[in-house]
Amino acid sequence: MAISTDTISQLIQAHGLLLLFPLSVVEGPIVSVGAGWMAKLGLVSFGWAYVILILGDLIGDALHYAAGRSGLRLFPERWRKRLGIDSAAMQALVNHFEVRGGRTLILAKLTHSLGFAALIASGVARMPFLPFLWFNFLGTLPKTLAFMLLGYAMGHAQTLISTWLWRGSLVVFVLGVVALIWFLRHRAQRS
């Protein structure tokens, strides 16, 4: 869900840090850019905004995790079969998150557009919650800081930043889907 950067700026100007938390749960990166710009203008404290943005981002991540953890049961069995979600696939996912869960979450967090899929998959794989939260925290720190610094330095161009963030995310998402299709075909041919 995309929120206009102008709307974010107006809301933060009017209500300060009070609105920053719920906005960051919904749409973290562009809110971080807006908060960086607001900090430069002296409307919010950079340090407090950073803390609030991290907390909001982690709450959003936890909601994705919870959706994955409980959401698979909501899919009818026939849908799971069509999607190739059988016991072997589930075991492979569980094994992946046991061995490479932290690395996967940090990498997904930094790619932005594939993050939601990894967050949900970690819940489906029933990755323990505290390690899940820890690795997301580690990925959130530099990502939030980078977006805040971008807003601090170039916040006057928020609309342009939002457009390029969306385009970059779309490119990474399309490449991720292509890689997933290739992987699934390759796996099917080996079977």
GROMACS .gro file of C-alpha atoms in nm:
model
  191
    1MET     CA    1   0.000   0.000   0.000
    2ALA     CA    2   0.159   0.326  -0.108
    3ILE     CA    3   0.105   0.645   0.086
    4SER     CA    4   0.176   0.981  -0.077
    5THR     CA    5   0.491   1.140   0.060
    6ASP     CA    6   0.315   1.477   0.070
    7THR     CA    7   0.041   1.324   0.285
    8ILE     CA    8   0.301   1.172   0.517
    9SER     CA    9   0.480   1.505   0.550
   10GLN     CA   10   0.160   1.691   0.630
   11LEU     CA   11   0.054   1.432   0.888
   12ILE     CA   12   0.394   1.433   1.059
   13GLN     CA   13   0.403   1.814   1.061
   14ALA     CA   14   0.061   1.826   1.221
   15HIS     CA   15   0.094   1.538   1.467
   16GLY     CA   16   0.468   1.475   1.499
   17LEU     CA   17   0.603   1.149   1.631
   18LEU     CA   18   0.256   1.035   1.741
   19LEU     CA   19   0.167   0.942   1.381
   20LEU     CA   20   0.510   0.822   1.284
   21PHE     CA   21   0.468   0.483   1.453
   22PRO     CA   22   0.146   0.364   1.282
   23LEU     CA   23   0.263   0.502   0.947
   24SER     CA   24   0.591   0.312   0.980
   25VAL     CA   25   0.404  -0.013   1.048
   26VAL     CA   26   0.214   0.030   0.720
   27GLU     CA   27   0.480   0.177   0.490
   28GLY     CA   28   0.830   0.189   0.640
   29PRO     CA   29   1.075   0.308   0.373
   30ILE     CA   30   0.899   0.614   0.237
   31VAL     CA   31   0.793   0.713   0.589
   32SER     CA   32   1.162   0.691   0.686
   33VAL     CA   33   1.250   0.924   0.398
   34GLY     CA   34   0.981   1.166   0.510
   35ALA     CA   35   1.093   1.147   0.873
   36GLY     CA   36   1.452   1.224   0.769
   37TRP     CA   37   1.330   1.533   0.585
   38MET     CA   38   1.116   1.638   0.881
   39ALA     CA   39   1.420   1.595   1.109
   40LYS     CA   40   1.624   1.821   0.884
   41LEU     CA   41   1.350   2.083   0.902
   42GLY     CA   42   1.355   2.052   1.281
   43LEU     CA   43   0.999   1.919   1.304
   44VAL     CA   44   1.096   1.587   1.469
   45SER     CA   45   1.401   1.457   1.652
   46PHE     CA   46   1.620   1.242   1.425
   47GLY     CA   47   1.708   1.003   1.709
   48TRP     CA   48   1.352   0.955   1.836
   49ALA     CA   49   1.220   0.919   1.482
   50TYR     CA   50   1.483   0.650   1.416
   51VAL     CA   51   1.379   0.454   1.727
   52ILE     CA   52   1.008   0.483   1.645
   53LEU     CA   53   1.062   0.381   1.283
   54ILE     CA   54   1.256   0.071   1.389
   55LEU     CA   55   0.984  -0.030   1.634
   56GLY     CA   56   0.712   0.025   1.374
   57ASP     CA   57   0.901  -0.173   1.113
   58LEU     CA   58   0.952  -0.463   1.354
   59ILE     CA   59   0.582  -0.466   1.443
   60GLY     CA   60   0.499  -0.481   1.072
   61ASP     CA   61   0.747  -0.767   1.029
   62ALA     CA   62   0.590  -0.953   1.320
   63LEU     CA   63   0.246  -0.916   1.160
   64HIS     CA   64   0.379  -1.070   0.837
   65TYR     CA   65   0.536  -1.352   1.040
   66ALA     CA   66   0.205  -1.413   1.220
   67ALA     CA   67   0.021  -1.421   0.887
   68GLY     CA   68   0.262  -1.687   0.762
   69ARG     CA   69   0.246  -1.886   1.081
   70SER     CA   70  -0.132  -1.906   1.087
   71GLY     CA   71  -0.222  -1.832   0.726
   72LEU     CA   72  -0.130  -2.162   0.563
   73ARG     CA   73  -0.411  -2.334   0.749
   74LEU     CA   74  -0.656  -2.098   0.580
   75PHE     CA   75  -0.562  -2.229   0.233
   76PRO     CA   76  -0.775  -2.521   0.119
   77GLU     CA   77  -0.581  -2.842   0.054
   78ARG     CA   78  -0.643  -2.824  -0.321
   79TRP     CA   79  -0.491  -2.473  -0.338
   80ARG     CA   80  -0.185  -2.592  -0.151
   81LYS     CA   81  -0.146  -2.877  -0.401
   82ARG     CA   82  -0.176  -2.638  -0.696
   83LEU     CA   83   0.090  -2.416  -0.544
   84GLY     CA   84   0.318  -2.714  -0.488
   85ILE     CA   85   0.298  -2.688  -0.110
   86ASP     CA   86   0.328  -3.046   0.003
   87SER     CA   87   0.506  -3.206   0.299
   88ALA     CA   88   0.836  -3.224   0.109
   89ALA     CA   89   0.822  -2.855   0.018
   90MET     CA   90   0.731  -2.765   0.374
   91GLN     CA   91   1.022  -2.968   0.510
   92ALA     CA   92   1.259  -2.799   0.263
   93LEU     CA   93   1.132  -2.458   0.380
   94VAL     CA   94   1.175  -2.554   0.746
   95ASN     CA   95   1.527  -2.683   0.677
   96HIS     CA   96   1.615  -2.365   0.489
   97PHE     CA   97   1.508  -2.140   0.775
   98GLU     CA   98   1.684  -2.361   1.031
   99VAL     CA   99   2.015  -2.331   0.844
  100ARG     CA  100   1.993  -1.999   0.659
  101GLY     CA  101   1.701  -1.817   0.818
  102GLY     CA  102   1.902  -1.525   0.950
  103ARG     CA  103   2.087  -1.467   0.626
  104THR     CA  104   1.765  -1.496   0.428
  105LEU     CA  105   1.581  -1.244   0.645
  106ILE     CA  106   1.861  -0.986   0.639
  107LEU     CA  107   1.905  -1.015   0.261
  108ALA     CA  108   1.529  -0.997   0.203
  109LYS     CA  109   1.504  -0.698   0.435
  110LEU     CA  110   1.768  -0.512   0.239
  111THR     CA  111   1.610  -0.589  -0.101
  112HIS     CA  112   1.286  -0.429   0.014
  113SER     CA  113   1.048  -0.578  -0.245
  114LEU     CA  114   1.109  -0.945  -0.156
  115GLY     CA  115   1.105  -0.886   0.217
  116PHE     CA  116   0.737  -0.959   0.265
  117ALA     CA  117   0.771  -1.305   0.108
  118ALA     CA  118   1.061  -1.400   0.336
  119LEU     CA  119   0.876  -1.268   0.641
  120ILE     CA  120   0.570  -1.476   0.561
  121ALA     CA  121   0.781  -1.781   0.468
  122SER     CA  122   0.964  -1.763   0.801
  123GLY     CA  123   0.627  -1.780   0.976
  124VAL     CA  124   0.515  -2.072   0.758
  125ALA     CA  125   0.843  -2.249   0.843
  126ARG     CA  126   0.777  -2.178   1.211
  127MET     CA  127   1.114  -2.015   1.261
  128PRO     CA  128   1.151  -1.939   1.635
  129PHE     CA  129   1.019  -1.589   1.696
  130LEU     CA  130   1.311  -1.441   1.893
  131PRO     CA  131   1.575  -1.526   1.627
  132PHE     CA  132   1.328  -1.401   1.363
  133LEU     CA  133   1.295  -1.072   1.549
  134TRP     CA  134   1.671  -1.044   1.607
  135PHE     CA  135   1.765  -1.090   1.240
  136ASN     CA  136   1.495  -0.847   1.130
  137PHE     CA  137   1.624  -0.598   1.384
  138LEU     CA  138   1.975  -0.634   1.239
  139GLY     CA  139   1.840  -0.575   0.887
  140THR     CA  140   1.616  -0.288   0.993
  141LEU     CA  141   1.892  -0.080   1.154
  142PRO     CA  142   2.092   0.002   0.838
  143LYS     CA  143   1.790   0.009   0.609
  144THR     CA  144   1.599   0.260   0.822
  145LEU     CA  145   1.910   0.471   0.875
  146ALA     CA  146   1.984   0.475   0.501
  147PHE     CA  147   1.631   0.587   0.414
  148MET     CA  148   1.633   0.850   0.688
  149LEU     CA  149   1.967   0.985   0.566
  150LEU     CA  150   1.833   0.990   0.211
  151GLY     CA  151   1.539   1.196   0.334
  152TYR     CA  152   1.768   1.420   0.538
  153ALA     CA  153   1.989   1.487   0.236
  154MET     CA  154   1.731   1.491  -0.043
  155GLY     CA  155   1.391   1.505   0.126
  156HIS     CA  156   1.285   1.797  -0.090
  157ALA     CA  157   1.263   1.540  -0.373
  158GLN     CA  158   1.033   1.301  -0.183
  159THR     CA  159   0.800   1.241  -0.476
  160LEU     CA  160   1.091   1.153  -0.704
  161ILE     CA  161   1.242   0.926  -0.435
  162SER     CA  162   0.907   0.753  -0.387
  163THR     CA  163   0.876   0.695  -0.763
  164TRP     CA  164   1.226   0.550  -0.795
  165LEU     CA  165   1.182   0.339  -0.481
  166TRP     CA  166   0.865   0.192  -0.630
  167ARG     CA  167   1.032   0.129  -0.969
  168GLY     CA  168   1.338  -0.029  -0.809
  169SER     CA  169   1.117  -0.249  -0.593
  170LEU     CA  170   0.920  -0.355  -0.899
  171VAL     CA  171   1.238  -0.453  -1.085
  172VAL     CA  172   1.367  -0.656  -0.788
  173PHE     CA  173   1.024  -0.819  -0.748
  174VAL     CA  174   1.005  -0.918  -1.116
  175LEU     CA  175   1.358  -1.059  -1.104
  176GLY     CA  176   1.264  -1.252  -0.789
  177VAL     CA  177   0.956  -1.400  -0.957
  178VAL     CA  178   1.163  -1.500  -1.262
  179ALA     CA  179   1.423  -1.663  -1.036
  180LEU     CA  180   1.149  -1.846  -0.844
  181ILE     CA  181   0.991  -1.977  -1.166
  182TRP     CA  182   1.332  -2.091  -1.290
  183PHE     CA  183   1.401  -2.263  -0.957
  184LEU     CA  184   1.063  -2.441  -0.953
  185ARG     CA  185   1.104  -2.562  -1.314
  186HIS     CA  186   1.458  -2.676  -1.242
  187ARG     CA  187   1.339  -2.862  -0.933
  188ALA     CA  188   1.052  -3.024  -1.126
  189GLN     CA  189   1.291  -3.144  -1.399
  190ARG     CA  190   1.521  -3.304  -1.140
  191SER     CA  191   1.231  -3.495  -0.983
   0.00000   0.00000   0.00000
